Amino acid sequence: MLSDKMLDMLNTQLNKELYSAYLYLSMSAYSTYIGLKGFANWFMVQYQEEMFHAMKIYDYINAQGGQVKLKAIDQPPGEFESPLDMFEKTLAHEQFITRSINELVELAIAEKDHATSIFLQWFVTEQIEEEANDNEIIARLKLIGKDGNGLIMLDRELATRVFTPPKE
Ligand code: OFO
């Protein structure tokens, strides 16, 4: 059973995950537009991951007998300065999500809501991986700088990413 406050915060987190999906879908579209198909693929896989996160919260609220309430999803940015700009915005967004998950964990602990605490541990671990992926690509984009060949090679590599539903 979820407290009213926990239910509201989980519904808000569901909205944040849907916004994450929307943001990365926008980055995928922009990458396609500027001719970087590999980046477009990477962000499309990221979109799928975020939908998985959202549905995980959706299913948990339902399993706990709570009412899912869908809120409006903000419009994401549609223009970016460069691939580096997209990944720096991605990292900043993931850091925001990490803080949001941490707040949920703190509420679960304060409310002695052990079920939600255990449920959230998956997200705590997932955020480590999400930020690590972004940091790695940012570091490589900084090394590449204005080298077009380096960017094309990275684009080819990002084209190989495939979506596999994360492990439970
Ligand atoms: Fe990107 O981890 Fe969910 O939002």
Tab-separated table of C-alpha atoms and ligand atoms in Angstrom:
chain	number	residue	atom	x	y	z
A	1	MET	CA	0.000	0.000	0.000
A	2	LEU	CA	1.219	3.470	-0.928
A	3	SER	CA	0.767	6.679	1.071
A	4	ASP	CA	-0.946	9.548	-0.765
A	5	LYS	CA	2.357	11.404	-0.865
A	6	MET	CA	4.262	8.404	-2.231
A	7	LEU	CA	1.572	7.776	-4.841
A	8	ASP	CA	1.766	11.393	-5.981
A	9	MET	CA	5.564	11.302	-6.167
A	10	LEU	CA	5.520	8.022	-8.128
A	11	ASN	CA	3.011	9.499	-10.580
A	12	THR	CA	5.323	12.523	-10.908
A	13	GLN	CA	8.293	10.208	-11.507
A	14	LEU	CA	6.271	8.379	-14.164
A	15	ASN	CA	5.777	11.742	-15.864
A	16	LYS	CA	9.529	12.491	-15.645
A	17	GLU	CA	10.349	9.153	-17.277
A	18	LEU	CA	7.869	9.868	-20.074
A	19	TYR	CA	9.482	13.283	-20.531
A	20	SER	CA	12.892	11.559	-20.673
A	21	ALA	CA	11.571	9.352	-23.480
A	22	TYR	CA	10.207	12.412	-25.287
A	23	LEU	CA	13.514	14.283	-24.884
A	24	TYR	CA	15.558	11.428	-26.356
A	25	LEU	CA	13.056	10.930	-29.171
A	26	SER	CA	13.580	14.607	-30.012
A	27	MET	CA	17.366	14.127	-29.972
A	28	SER	CA	16.978	11.069	-32.210
A	29	ALA	CA	14.912	13.084	-34.692
A	30	TYR	CA	17.454	15.918	-34.667
A	31	SER	CA	20.348	13.484	-35.186
A	32	THR	CA	18.580	12.033	-38.226
A	33	TYR	CA	17.975	15.536	-39.533
A	34	ILE	CA	21.691	16.431	-39.391
A	35	GLY	CA	22.761	13.137	-40.974
A	36	LEU	CA	24.048	11.265	-37.919
A	37	LYS	CA	22.163	7.988	-38.197
A	38	GLY	CA	24.218	6.241	-35.521
A	39	PHE	CA	23.478	8.975	-32.968
A	40	ALA	CA	19.829	8.772	-34.025
A	41	ASN	CA	19.876	5.045	-33.297
A	42	TRP	CA	21.543	5.545	-29.891
A	43	PHE	CA	18.897	8.058	-28.840
A	44	MET	CA	16.077	5.871	-30.204
A	45	VAL	CA	17.331	3.013	-28.006
A	46	GLN	CA	17.484	5.486	-25.113
A	47	TYR	CA	13.862	6.423	-25.841
A	48	GLN	CA	12.926	2.738	-25.589
A	49	GLU	CA	14.813	2.420	-22.289
A	50	GLU	CA	12.932	5.389	-20.865
A	51	MET	CA	9.586	3.912	-21.919
A	52	PHE	CA	10.654	0.756	-20.078
A	53	HIS	CA	11.404	2.840	-16.952
A	54	ALA	CA	8.035	4.591	-17.233
A	55	MET	CA	6.116	1.343	-17.610
A	56	LYS	CA	7.980	-0.202	-14.694
A	57	ILE	CA	6.627	2.581	-12.452
A	58	TYR	CA	3.176	2.341	-14.087
A	59	ASP	CA	3.055	-1.406	-13.333
A	60	TYR	CA	4.269	-0.891	-9.764
A	61	ILE	CA	1.588	1.711	-8.979
A	62	ASN	CA	-1.063	-0.665	-10.351
A	63	ALA	CA	0.364	-3.622	-8.430
A	64	GLN	CA	0.120	-1.599	-5.213
A	65	GLY	CA	-3.525	-0.765	-5.835
A	66	GLY	CA	-2.765	2.896	-6.543
A	67	GLN	CA	-4.289	5.005	-9.283
A	68	VAL	CA	-2.043	5.939	-12.191
A	69	LYS	CA	-2.562	9.594	-13.087
A	70	LEU	CA	-1.024	10.783	-16.330
A	71	LYS	CA	0.115	14.404	-16.294
A	72	ALA	CA	0.970	16.685	-19.237
A	73	ILE	CA	4.383	16.051	-20.791
A	74	ASP	CA	6.491	19.180	-21.368
A	75	GLN	CA	7.699	20.028	-24.864
A	76	PRO	CA	11.353	18.976	-25.246
A	77	PRO	CA	13.959	21.129	-27.016
A	78	GLY	CA	14.089	20.416	-30.755
A	79	GLU	CA	17.344	22.138	-31.742
A	80	PHE	CA	20.845	21.431	-30.464
A	81	GLU	CA	24.191	23.118	-31.052
A	82	SER	CA	26.177	19.928	-31.643
A	83	PRO	CA	26.381	16.218	-30.724
A	84	LEU	CA	28.362	17.289	-27.633
A	85	ASP	CA	25.551	19.680	-26.670
A	86	MET	CA	23.036	16.806	-26.922
A	87	PHE	CA	25.087	14.578	-24.660
A	88	GLU	CA	25.802	17.340	-22.152
A	89	LYS	CA	22.059	18.001	-21.964
A	90	THR	CA	21.477	14.249	-21.639
A	91	LEU	CA	23.909	14.015	-18.709
A	92	ALA	CA	22.384	17.068	-16.990
A	93	HIS	CA	18.928	15.517	-17.386
A	94	GLU	CA	20.075	12.162	-16.003
A	95	GLN	CA	21.636	13.915	-12.991
A	96	PHE	CA	18.254	15.565	-12.411
A	97	ILE	CA	16.590	12.123	-12.604
A	98	THR	CA	19.124	10.679	-10.170
A	99	ARG	CA	18.299	13.426	-7.645
A	100	SER	CA	14.605	12.732	-8.160
A	101	ILE	CA	15.058	8.983	-7.541
A	102	ASN	CA	17.112	9.778	-4.431
A	103	GLU	CA	14.259	11.929	-3.082
A	104	LEU	CA	11.863	9.023	-3.624
A	105	VAL	CA	14.218	6.656	-1.794
A	106	GLU	CA	14.458	9.116	1.117
A	107	LEU	CA	10.654	9.322	1.333
A	108	ALA	CA	10.337	5.523	1.229
A	109	ILE	CA	12.837	5.232	4.084
A	110	ALA	CA	11.107	7.970	6.123
A	111	GLU	CA	7.739	6.241	5.644
A	112	LYS	CA	9.227	2.783	6.373
A	113	ASP	CA	7.775	1.740	3.003
A	114	HIS	CA	10.062	-1.237	2.464
A	115	ALA	CA	8.343	-2.460	-0.701
A	116	THR	CA	8.874	0.851	-2.506
A	117	SER	CA	12.384	1.074	-1.105
A	118	ILE	CA	13.252	-2.300	-2.659
A	119	PHE	CA	11.477	-1.371	-5.908
A	120	LEU	CA	13.517	1.841	-6.196
A	121	GLN	CA	16.877	0.099	-5.758
A	122	TRP	CA	16.677	-1.014	-9.405
A	123	PHE	CA	16.461	2.642	-10.460
A	124	VAL	CA	19.356	3.660	-8.191
A	125	THR	CA	21.590	1.104	-9.942
A	126	GLU	CA	20.252	1.998	-13.391
A	127	GLN	CA	21.146	5.665	-12.881
A	128	ILE	CA	24.808	4.772	-12.254
A	129	GLU	CA	24.926	3.096	-15.679
A	130	GLU	CA	23.021	5.909	-17.393
A	131	GLU	CA	25.393	8.606	-16.136
A	132	ALA	CA	28.467	6.458	-16.888
A	133	ASN	CA	27.357	5.953	-20.514
A	134	ASP	CA	26.855	9.698	-20.975
A	135	ASN	CA	30.190	10.597	-19.342
A	136	GLU	CA	32.018	8.145	-21.614
A	137	ILE	CA	30.482	9.546	-24.803
A	138	ILE	CA	31.063	13.161	-23.664
A	139	ALA	CA	34.756	12.380	-23.055
A	140	ARG	CA	35.066	10.866	-26.532
A	141	LEU	CA	33.267	13.781	-28.197
A	142	LYS	CA	35.681	16.179	-26.479
A	143	LEU	CA	38.640	14.174	-27.803
A	144	ILE	CA	37.135	14.171	-31.296
A	145	GLY	CA	36.640	17.950	-31.249
A	146	LYS	CA	36.174	19.178	-34.807
A	147	ASP	CA	37.597	16.011	-36.417
A	148	GLY	CA	34.874	14.946	-38.873
A	149	ASN	CA	36.388	11.478	-39.367
A	150	GLY	CA	36.352	10.844	-35.632
A	151	LEU	CA	32.696	11.848	-35.501
A	152	ILE	CA	31.811	9.521	-38.380
A	153	MET	CA	33.611	6.633	-36.634
A	154	LEU	CA	31.716	7.285	-33.405
A	155	ASP	CA	28.476	7.532	-35.382
A	156	ARG	CA	29.154	4.065	-36.850
A	157	GLU	CA	29.744	2.682	-33.368
A	158	LEU	CA	26.564	4.211	-31.929
A	159	ALA	CA	24.645	2.649	-34.830
A	160	THR	CA	25.283	-0.796	-33.304
A	161	ARG	CA	23.418	-0.166	-30.039
A	162	VAL	CA	20.332	-2.353	-29.658
A	163	PHE	CA	17.558	-2.245	-27.100
A	164	THR	CA	17.490	-5.185	-24.752
A	165	PRO	CA	15.018	-4.927	-21.888
A	166	PRO	CA	17.112	-4.237	-18.750
A	167	LYS	CA	17.449	-7.104	-16.268
A	168	GLU	CA	15.144	-7.123	-13.253
B	1	OFO	FE1	17.396	7.900	-18.136
B	1	OFO	O1	16.758	6.969	-16.655
B	1	OFO	FE2	14.945	6.973	-16.690
B	1	OFO	O2	14.763	8.764	-16.799
